PDB file of C-alpha atoms in Angstrom:
ATOM      1  CA  GLU E 163       3.467  -3.303 -63.336  1.00  0.00           C
ATOM      2  CA  CYS E 164       0.951  -0.353 -64.120  1.00  0.00           C
ATOM      3  CA  VAL E 165       1.989   2.776 -65.295  1.00  0.00           C
ATOM      4  CA  PHE E 166      -0.475   5.782 -65.150  1.00  0.00           C
ATOM      5  CA  GLN E 167       1.024   9.426 -65.102  1.00  0.00           C
ATOM      6  CA  ASP E 168      -0.856  11.611 -62.626  1.00  0.00           C
ATOM      7  CA  GLY E 169      -1.889  15.051 -63.629  1.00  0.00           C
ATOM      8  CA  TYR E 170      -3.479  14.032 -66.838  1.00  0.00           C
ATOM      9  CA  THR E 171      -6.788  15.946 -67.799  1.00  0.00           C
ATOM     10  CA  ASN E 172     -10.477  14.200 -68.210  1.00  0.00           C
ATOM     11  CA  ASP E 173      -9.854  14.152 -71.983  1.00  0.00           C
ATOM     12  CA  GLY E 174      -5.973  13.523 -72.507  1.00  0.00           C
ATOM     13  CA  TRP E 175      -4.500  10.330 -70.823  1.00  0.00           C
ATOM     14  CA  ASP E 176      -2.958   7.151 -71.473  1.00  0.00           C
ATOM     15  CA  ILE E 177      -2.327   3.976 -69.370  1.00  0.00           C
ATOM     16  CA  GLN E 178      -0.195   0.811 -69.974  1.00  0.00           C
ATOM     17  CA  PHE E 179      -0.127  -2.411 -68.207  1.00  0.00           C
ATOM     18  CA  GLY E 180       2.960  -4.643 -68.247  1.00  0.00           C
ATOM     19  CA  ASP E 181       4.981  -7.340 -66.898  1.00  0.00           C
ATOM     20  CA  GLY E 182       8.608  -6.050 -66.402  1.00  0.00           C
ATOM     21  CA  SER E 183       9.502  -5.009 -70.058  1.00  0.00           C
ATOM     22  CA  ARG E 184       6.539  -6.645 -71.674  1.00  0.00           C
ATOM     23  CA  GLU E 185       3.485  -4.621 -72.365  1.00  0.00           C
ATOM     24  CA  ILE E 186       0.285  -6.517 -71.749  1.00  0.00           C
ATOM     25  CA  ASP E 187      -2.202  -3.656 -72.688  1.00  0.00           C
ATOM     26  CA  ALA E 188      -2.503  -0.040 -73.175  1.00  0.00           C
ATOM     27  CA  VAL E 189      -5.275   2.463 -73.496  1.00  0.00           C
ATOM     28  CA  GLU E 190      -5.072   6.082 -75.002  1.00  0.00           C
ATOM     29  CA  HIS E 191      -7.943   8.511 -74.452  1.00  0.00           C
ATOM     30  CA  ASN E 192      -8.822  10.002 -77.944  1.00  0.00           C
ATOM     31  CA  ALA E 193      -6.075   7.988 -79.685  1.00  0.00           C
ATOM     32  CA  SER E 194      -6.546   8.623 -83.602  1.00  0.00           C
ATOM     33  CA  ASP E 195      -8.911   6.316 -85.562  1.00  0.00           C
ATOM     34  CA  THR E 196     -10.572   5.072 -82.215  1.00  0.00           C
ATOM     35  CA  GLY E 197     -13.810   7.017 -82.558  1.00  0.00           C
ATOM     36  CA  SER E 198     -15.692   9.451 -80.126  1.00  0.00           C
ATOM     37  CA  TRP E 199     -14.662   9.210 -76.503  1.00  0.00           C
ATOM     38  CA  VAL E 200     -16.661  10.197 -73.383  1.00  0.00           C
ATOM     39  CA  VAL E 201     -15.122  13.035 -71.212  1.00  0.00           C
ATOM     40  CA  PRO E 202     -15.987  11.877 -67.704  1.00  0.00           C
ATOM     41  CA  SER E 203     -17.054  14.494 -65.059  1.00  0.00           C
ATOM     42  CA  ASP E 204     -14.661  15.173 -62.150  1.00  0.00           C
ATOM     43  CA  GLY E 205     -14.523  12.497 -59.477  1.00  0.00           C
ATOM     44  CA  PHE E 206     -15.781   9.863 -62.271  1.00  0.00           C
ATOM     45  CA  SER E 207     -14.174   7.261 -64.004  1.00  0.00           C
ATOM     46  CA  LEU E 208     -14.659   5.456 -67.410  1.00  0.00           C
ATOM     47  CA  GLU E 209     -15.528   1.942 -67.524  1.00  0.00           C
ATOM     48  CA  LEU E 210     -16.184  -0.643 -70.343  1.00  0.00           C
ATOM     49  CA  ARG E 211     -19.746  -1.114 -71.222  1.00  0.00           C
ATOM     50  CA  TYR E 212     -19.058  -4.921 -71.195  1.00  0.00           C
ATOM     51  CA  LYS E 213     -15.970  -6.830 -70.013  1.00  0.00           C
ATOM     52  CA  GLY E 214     -15.396  -8.349 -73.326  1.00  0.00           C
ATOM     53  CA  ASP E 215     -15.424  -5.188 -75.279  1.00  0.00           C
ATOM     54  CA  ASP E 216     -12.410  -3.824 -77.139  1.00  0.00           C
ATOM     55  CA  ASN E 217     -10.867  -1.213 -75.058  1.00  0.00           C
ATOM     56  CA  ASP E 218      -9.283   0.531 -77.865  1.00  0.00           C
ATOM     57  CA  TYR E 219     -12.249   2.130 -79.104  1.00  0.00           C
ATOM     58  CA  GLY E 220     -14.085   5.150 -77.277  1.00  0.00           C
ATOM     59  CA  ALA E 221     -17.633   3.987 -78.136  1.00  0.00           C
ATOM     60  CA  ASN E 222     -17.082   0.935 -75.832  1.00  0.00           C
ATOM     61  CA  TRP E 223     -16.308   3.196 -72.697  1.00  0.00           C
ATOM     62  CA  VAL E 224     -18.907   5.055 -70.580  1.00  0.00           C
ATOM     63  CA  GLN E 225     -18.692   7.170 -67.420  1.00  0.00           C
ATOM     64  CA  SER E 226     -19.186   5.271 -64.294  1.00  0.00           C
ATOM     65  CA  CYS E 227     -22.480   5.564 -62.570  1.00  0.00           C
ATOM     66  CA  SER E 228     -20.976   6.651 -59.355  1.00  0.00           C
ATOM     67  CA  ALA E 229     -18.091   8.895 -58.251  1.00  0.00           C
ATOM     68  CA  TYR E 230     -14.780   6.985 -57.971  1.00  0.00           C
ATOM     69  CA  GLY E 231     -15.868   4.220 -60.328  1.00  0.00           C
ATOM     70  CA  THR E 232     -16.974   0.766 -59.509  1.00  0.00           C
ATOM     71  CA  PRO E 233     -13.655  -1.245 -58.805  1.00  0.00           C
ATOM     72  CA  GLY E 234     -14.376  -5.054 -58.516  1.00  0.00           C
ATOM     73  CA  SER E 235     -17.907  -4.729 -59.937  1.00  0.00           C
ATOM     74  CA  ASP E 236     -19.527  -5.499 -63.240  1.00  0.00           C
ATOM     75  CA  PRO E 237     -20.132  -2.296 -65.179  1.00  0.00           C
ATOM     76  CA  LEU E 238     -23.569  -0.871 -65.230  1.00  0.00           C
ATOM     77  CA  THR E 239     -24.823  -0.771 -68.806  1.00  0.00           C
ATOM     78  CA  GLU E 240     -27.596   1.696 -67.856  1.00  0.00           C
ATOM     79  CA  CYS E 241     -27.169   4.213 -64.985  1.00  0.00           C
ATOM     80  CA  PRO E 242     -30.005   4.950 -62.536  1.00  0.00           C
ATOM     81  CA  GLU E 243     -31.418   8.514 -63.028  1.00  0.00           C
ATOM     82  CA  THR E 244     -29.645  11.018 -60.997  1.00  0.00           C
ATOM     83  CA  CYS E 245     -30.506  14.813 -60.195  1.00  0.00           C
ATOM     84  CA  GLU E 246     -27.853  15.597 -62.851  1.00  0.00           C
ATOM     85  CA  SER E 247     -28.982  13.371 -65.466  1.00  0.00           C
ATOM     86  CA  ILE E 248     -32.510  14.732 -65.372  1.00  0.00           C
ATOM     87  CA  ALA E 249     -31.261  18.274 -64.727  1.00  0.00           C
ATOM     88  CA  SER E 250     -33.254  18.331 -61.662  1.00  0.00           C
ATOM     89  CA  ASP E 251     -32.809  21.820 -59.698  1.00  0.00           C
ATOM     90  CA  CYS E 252     -34.138  19.891 -56.574  1.00  0.00           C
ATOM     91  CA  GLY E 253     -36.624  22.606 -55.942  1.00  0.00           C
ATOM     92  CA  GLY E 254     -36.386  25.749 -53.851  1.00  0.00           C
ATOM     93  CA  THR E 255     -32.893  26.407 -52.499  1.00  0.00           C
ATOM     94  CA  ASN E 256     -31.915  22.839 -52.645  1.00  0.00           C
ATOM     95  CA  THR E 257     -28.974  21.704 -54.353  1.00  0.00           C
ATOM     96  CA  CYS E 258     -28.027  18.748 -56.617  1.00  0.00           C
ATOM     97  CA  GLU E 259     -24.912  16.783 -55.303  1.00  0.00           C
ATOM     98  CA  PRO E 260     -22.634  15.867 -58.202  1.00  0.00           C
ATOM     99  CA  VAL E 261     -20.871  13.250 -56.461  1.00  0.00           C
ATOM    100  CA  ASP E 262     -23.945  10.692 -55.866  1.00  0.00           C
ATOM    101  CA  GLY E 263     -26.352  12.451 -57.945  1.00  0.00           C
ATOM    102  CA  GLU E 264     -28.833  12.810 -55.222  1.00  0.00           C
ATOM    103  CA  CYS E 265     -30.734  15.931 -54.068  1.00  0.00           C
ATOM    104  CA  ASN E 266     -29.734  17.500 -50.916  1.00  0.00           C
ATOM    105  CA  CYS E 267     -33.241  18.406 -49.589  1.00  0.00           C
ATOM    106  CA  ASP E 268     -32.969  20.381 -46.436  1.00  0.00           C
ATOM    107  CA  PHE E 269     -36.385  20.018 -45.166  1.00  0.00           C
ATOM    108  CA  TYR E 270     -35.576  21.736 -41.615  1.00  0.00           C
ATOM    109  CA  SER E 271     -34.918  25.061 -43.520  1.00  0.00           C
ATOM    110  CA  THR E 272     -36.823  24.754 -46.928  1.00  0.00           C
ATOM    111  CA  GLY E 273     -39.931  22.588 -46.304  1.00  0.00           C
ATOM    112  CA  TYR E 274     -38.638  20.286 -49.179  1.00  0.00           C
ATOM    113  CA  TYR E 275     -38.031  16.405 -48.547  1.00  0.00           C
ATOM    114  CA  PRO E 276     -36.383  13.628 -50.617  1.00  0.00           C
ATOM    115  CA  SER E 277     -39.191  12.453 -53.009  1.00  0.00           C
ATOM    116  CA  CYS E 278     -37.945   8.855 -53.738  1.00  0.00           C
ATOM    117  CA  THR E 279     -40.712   5.939 -54.069  1.00  0.00           C
ATOM    118  CA  ARG E 280     -38.990   3.293 -52.251  1.00  0.00           C
ATOM    119  CA  PRO E 281     -36.018   2.535 -49.785  1.00  0.00           C
ATOM    120  CA  GLY E 282     -32.665   2.238 -51.300  1.00  0.00           C
ATOM    121  CA  VAL E 283     -33.464   4.280 -54.470  1.00  0.00           C
ATOM    122  CA  GLY E 284     -31.624   7.323 -54.935  1.00  0.00           C
ATOM    123  CA  CYS E 285     -33.890  10.737 -54.536  1.00  0.00           C
ATOM    124  CA  ASN E 286     -33.094  12.650 -57.535  1.00  0.00           C
ATOM    125  CA  GLN E 287     -35.893  15.433 -56.941  1.00  0.00           C
ATOM    126  CA  CYS E 288     -37.185  17.271 -53.630  1.00  0.00           C
ATOM    127  CA  ALA E 289     -40.932  17.791 -53.194  1.00  0.00           C
ATOM    128  CA  GLU E 290     -42.395  20.336 -51.174  1.00  0.00           C
ATOM    129  CA  VAL E 291     -44.379  19.333 -47.903  1.00  0.00           C
ATOM    130  CA  ARG E 292     -48.068  20.277 -48.395  1.00  0.00           C
ATOM    131  CA  GLN E 293     -49.183  23.605 -47.015  1.00  0.00           C
ATOM    132  CA  VAL E 294     -52.125  23.244 -44.722  1.00  0.00           C
ATOM    133  CA  GLY E 295     -54.808  25.947 -45.337  1.00  0.00           C
ATOM    134  CA  GLU E 296     -57.904  26.880 -43.406  1.00  0.00           C
ATOM    135  CA  CYS E 297     -58.356  24.866 -40.252  1.00  0.00           C
ATOM    136  CA  THR E 298     -62.050  25.014 -38.581  1.00  0.00           C
ATOM    137  CA  VAL E 299     -63.363  23.390 -35.352  1.00  0.00           C
ATOM    138  CA  ASP E 300     -66.929  22.988 -34.613  1.00  0.00           C
ATOM    139  CA  TRP E 301     -67.980  22.190 -31.001  1.00  0.00           C
ATOM    140  CA  LEU E 302     -70.997  19.672 -31.014  1.00  0.00           C
ATOM    141  CA  LYS E 303     -72.974  18.076 -28.262  1.00  0.00           C
ATOM    142  CA  ASN E 304     -75.334  15.081 -28.787  1.00  0.00           C
ATOM    143  CA  GLY E 305     -77.047  14.343 -25.534  1.00  0.00           C
ATOM    144  CA  THR E 306     -74.682  13.523 -22.884  1.00  0.00           C
ATOM    145  CA  ASP E 307     -71.753  13.242 -25.704  1.00  0.00           C
ATOM    146  CA  SER E 308     -69.880  16.200 -26.569  1.00  0.00           C
ATOM    147  CA  TYR E 309     -66.844  16.390 -28.851  1.00  0.00           C
ATOM    148  CA  ALA E 310     -64.916  18.665 -31.458  1.00  0.00           C
ATOM    149  CA  TYR E 311     -64.717  18.254 -34.972  1.00  0.00           C
ATOM    150  CA  TYR E 312     -61.335  19.642 -36.371  1.00  0.00           C
ATOM    151  CA  SER E 313     -61.006  19.738 -40.353  1.00  0.00           C
ATOM    152  CA  TRP E 314     -58.548  21.504 -42.585  1.00  0.00           C
ATOM    153  CA  THR E 315     -57.661  21.905 -46.239  1.00  0.00           C
ATOM    154  CA  VAL E 316     -54.328  21.352 -47.999  1.00  0.00           C
ATOM    155  CA  ASP E 317     -53.112  22.861 -51.305  1.00  0.00           C
ATOM    156  CA  SER E 318     -52.179  19.160 -52.950  1.00  0.00           C
ATOM    157  CA  PRO E 319     -52.595  15.548 -52.412  1.00  0.00           C
ATOM    158  CA  SER E 320     -50.080  13.236 -50.975  1.00  0.00           C
ATOM    159  CA  ALA E 321     -49.655   9.563 -51.032  1.00  0.00           C
ATOM    160  CA  ASN E 322     -47.355   9.206 -48.092  1.00  0.00           C
ATOM    161  CA  GLY E 323     -48.195  12.036 -45.962  1.00  0.00           C
ATOM    162  CA  GLY E 324     -50.275  12.619 -42.871  1.00  0.00           C
ATOM    163  CA  PHE E 325     -51.025  15.401 -40.079  1.00  0.00           C
ATOM    164  CA  PHE E 326     -50.440  16.060 -36.450  1.00  0.00           C
ATOM    165  CA  LEU E 327     -53.181  17.877 -34.501  1.00  0.00           C
ATOM    166  CA  GLN E 328     -52.373  20.032 -31.495  1.00  0.00           C
ATOM    167  CA  TYR E 329     -55.279  21.561 -29.561  1.00  0.00           C
ATOM    168  CA  PHE E 330     -56.302  23.010 -26.008  1.00  0.00           C
ATOM    169  CA  ASP E 331     -57.532  19.740 -23.941  1.00  0.00           C
ATOM    170  CA  TYR E 332     -58.707  19.302 -20.323  1.00  0.00           C
ATOM    171  CA  GLU E 333     -55.272  18.474 -19.234  1.00  0.00           C
ATOM    172  CA  SER E 334     -54.037  21.880 -20.595  1.00  0.00           C
ATOM    173  CA  ALA E 335     -56.938  23.546 -18.754  1.00  0.00           C
ATOM    174  CA  GLY E 336     -55.703  22.081 -15.417  1.00  0.00           C
ATOM    175  CA  ASN E 337     -52.426  24.090 -15.703  1.00  0.00           C
ATOM    176  CA  CYS E 338     -54.169  27.398 -15.846  1.00  0.00           C
ATOM    177  CA  ALA E 339     -53.722  29.332 -12.477  1.00  0.00           C
ATOM    178  CA  GLY E 340     -56.931  30.595 -11.199  1.00  0.00           C
ATOM    179  CA  GLY E 341     -58.777  29.256 -14.178  1.00  0.00           C
ATOM    180  CA  VAL E 342     -57.591  31.960 -16.544  1.00  0.00           C
ATOM    181  CA  ILE E 343     -56.975  30.774 -19.977  1.00  0.00           C
ATOM    182  CA  GLY E 344     -54.050  31.964 -21.935  1.00  0.00           C
ATOM    183  CA  GLY E 345     -50.748  33.772 -21.100  1.00  0.00           C
ATOM    184  CA  GLY E 346     -48.876  33.530 -24.465  1.00  0.00           C
ATOM    185  CA  PRO E 347     -47.060  30.137 -25.866  1.00  0.00           C
ATOM    186  CA  ASP E 348     -44.621  30.232 -23.176  1.00  0.00           C
ATOM    187  CA  SER E 349     -47.288  29.785 -20.534  1.00  0.00           C
ATOM    188  CA  GLU E 350     -48.319  26.492 -19.327  1.00  0.00           C
ATOM    189  CA  CYS E 351     -52.017  27.452 -19.826  1.00  0.00           C
ATOM    190  CA  ASP E 352     -51.516  27.796 -23.733  1.00  0.00           C
ATOM    191  CA  VAL E 353     -50.938  25.855 -26.881  1.00  0.00           C
ATOM    192  CA  SER E 354     -47.266  26.233 -28.044  1.00  0.00           C
ATOM    193  CA  VAL E 355     -45.591  25.007 -31.147  1.00  0.00           C
ATOM    194  CA  MET E 356     -44.164  21.664 -30.709  1.00  0.00           C
ATOM    195  CA  ALA E 357     -40.866  20.548 -31.713  1.00  0.00           C
ATOM    196  CA  PHE E 358     -40.413  18.150 -34.357  1.00  0.00           C
ATOM    197  CA  GLY E 359     -39.057  15.589 -32.151  1.00  0.00           C
ATOM    198  CA  ASP E 360     -41.699  15.804 -29.913  1.00  0.00           C
ATOM    199  CA  LEU E 361     -44.127  14.613 -32.475  1.00  0.00           C
ATOM    200  CA  ALA E 362     -44.934  10.790 -32.216  1.00  0.00           C
ATOM    201  CA  ALA E 363     -45.623   8.444 -35.242  1.00  0.00           C
ATOM    202  CA  ARG E 364     -48.540   6.752 -33.383  1.00  0.00           C
ATOM    203  CA  ASP E 365     -50.444  10.246 -33.308  1.00  0.00           C
ATOM    204  CA  VAL E 366     -50.225  10.478 -37.214  1.00  0.00           C
ATOM    205  CA  ILE E 367     -53.682  11.330 -38.807  1.00  0.00           C
ATOM    206  CA  PHE E 368     -54.272  10.193 -42.290  1.00  0.00           C
ATOM    207  CA  ASP E 369     -57.678  12.224 -42.895  1.00  0.00           C
ATOM    208  CA  GLN E 370     -58.065  15.727 -43.176  1.00  0.00           C
ATOM    209  CA  TYR E 371     -60.334  15.697 -40.162  1.00  0.00           C
ATOM    210  CA  SER E 372     -60.157  14.416 -36.697  1.00  0.00           C
ATOM    211  CA  ILE E 373     -62.966  14.106 -33.682  1.00  0.00           C
ATOM    212  CA  VAL E 374     -61.599  14.466 -30.166  1.00  0.00           C
ATOM    213  CA  ASP E 375     -63.597  13.933 -26.989  1.00  0.00           C
ATOM    214  CA  ASN E 376     -61.159  15.874 -24.649  1.00  0.00           C
ATOM    215  CA  TYR E 377     -61.224  19.148 -25.636  1.00  0.00           C
ATOM    216  CA  TYR E 378     -61.883  21.873 -23.139  1.00  0.00           C
ATOM    217  CA  SER E 379     -65.246  23.563 -23.666  1.00  0.00           C
ATOM    218  CA  GLY E 380     -64.622  26.432 -21.610  1.00  0.00           C
ATOM    219  CA  ASN E 381     -61.837  27.757 -24.193  1.00  0.00           C
ATOM    220  CA  ASP E 382     -62.950  30.245 -26.731  1.00  0.00           C
ATOM    221  CA  THR E 383     -59.609  31.976 -27.071  1.00  0.00           C
ATOM    222  CA  ILE E 384     -56.896  29.684 -27.721  1.00  0.00           C
ATOM    223  CA  GLY E 385     -56.322  28.002 -31.062  1.00  0.00           C
ATOM    224  CA  GLY E 386     -54.093  24.968 -32.127  1.00  0.00           C
ATOM    225  CA  PHE E 387     -52.000  23.665 -34.769  1.00  0.00           C
ATOM    226  CA  VAL E 388     -52.258  21.297 -37.707  1.00  0.00           C
ATOM    227  CA  TYR E 389     -48.779  19.868 -38.828  1.00  0.00           C
ATOM    228  CA  ALA E 390     -48.533  18.429 -42.201  1.00  0.00           C
ATOM    229  CA  ILE E 391     -45.836  15.781 -42.516  1.00  0.00           C
ATOM    230  CA  GLU E 392     -44.463  13.460 -45.279  1.00  0.00           C
ATOM    231  CA  ALA E 393     -42.763   9.933 -44.985  1.00  0.00           C
ATOM    232  CA  ILE E 394     -39.454   9.866 -46.769  1.00  0.00           C
ATOM    233  CA  CYS E 395     -37.635   6.825 -47.830  1.00  0.00           C
ATOM    234  CA  ASP E 396     -34.711   5.341 -45.710  1.00  0.00           C
ATOM    235  CA  ASP E 397     -32.145   2.669 -46.488  1.00  0.00           C
ATOM    236  CA  ASP E 398     -33.735   0.180 -43.844  1.00  0.00           C
ATOM    237  CA  VAL E 399     -37.204   1.149 -43.079  1.00  0.00           C
ATOM    238  CA  THR E 400     -40.293   1.896 -45.300  1.00  0.00           C
ATOM    239  CA  GLY E 401     -40.516   5.481 -44.460  1.00  0.00           C
ATOM    240  CA  SER E 402     -39.998   7.952 -41.568  1.00  0.00           C
ATOM    241  CA  TYR E 403     -41.661  11.023 -40.683  1.00  0.00           C
ATOM    242  CA  ASP E 404     -38.984  13.710 -41.445  1.00  0.00           C
ATOM    243  CA  SER E 405     -40.429  16.739 -43.039  1.00  0.00           C
ATOM    244  CA  ILE E 406     -43.038  19.043 -41.729  1.00  0.00           C
ATOM    245  CA  ASN E 407     -45.159  22.182 -42.327  1.00  0.00           C
ATOM    246  CA  GLU E 408     -47.594  23.873 -39.859  1.00  0.00           C
ATOM    247  CA  VAL E 409     -50.644  26.182 -39.772  1.00  0.00           C
ATOM    248  CA  VAL E 410     -52.096  27.779 -36.836  1.00  0.00           C
TER     249      VAL E 410
END
């Protein structure tokens, strides 16, 4: 039989375990002469540091590392860092989730992504996707060979990021009625901003330049886009490109 009175506060409770009328064990939070006790955050439990510790003393209890405790598992003597434990504001308008201690990095609207280091590790900070600066293109010809050399700048380095390049090519020129280039981003003869889902991982560029040989040399009016992306950690893969900024 376990008796636990519902409605207790985080810093005022007691619990008894018994077999019929025989008490087996009892614990009272903040009982006299039991030392200092941890007051857990809402949704978290208290657990013994080690199973053999005397449960009468507050110093032997710690807040569980995760919400709702760890029933059936050994206690963790050291909790992994969370956005709460390191006082991370998660950056921008992102939020720290108190239940799991991870940052809610809304990259689709804020440009921030979870900055974890490997899969399965909680992300306790958000980092901003790099901002692409100036992008230039040089039209070059060497004998019978011709190509375009694109280069761009970024505001910070990245170990897990890359770029996508979108430009006006021969195929695009074939869609131009009467050979007239332009018409706006909704035209079939222009370069429109691509949706994130249309960017393929196989097209990632890891340098800050790209050389292409299918540019349309007759185009001198339409620019293109460079998209900066970051690989973020998932539970089951090494990374997926899920964050993006762009520059014209």
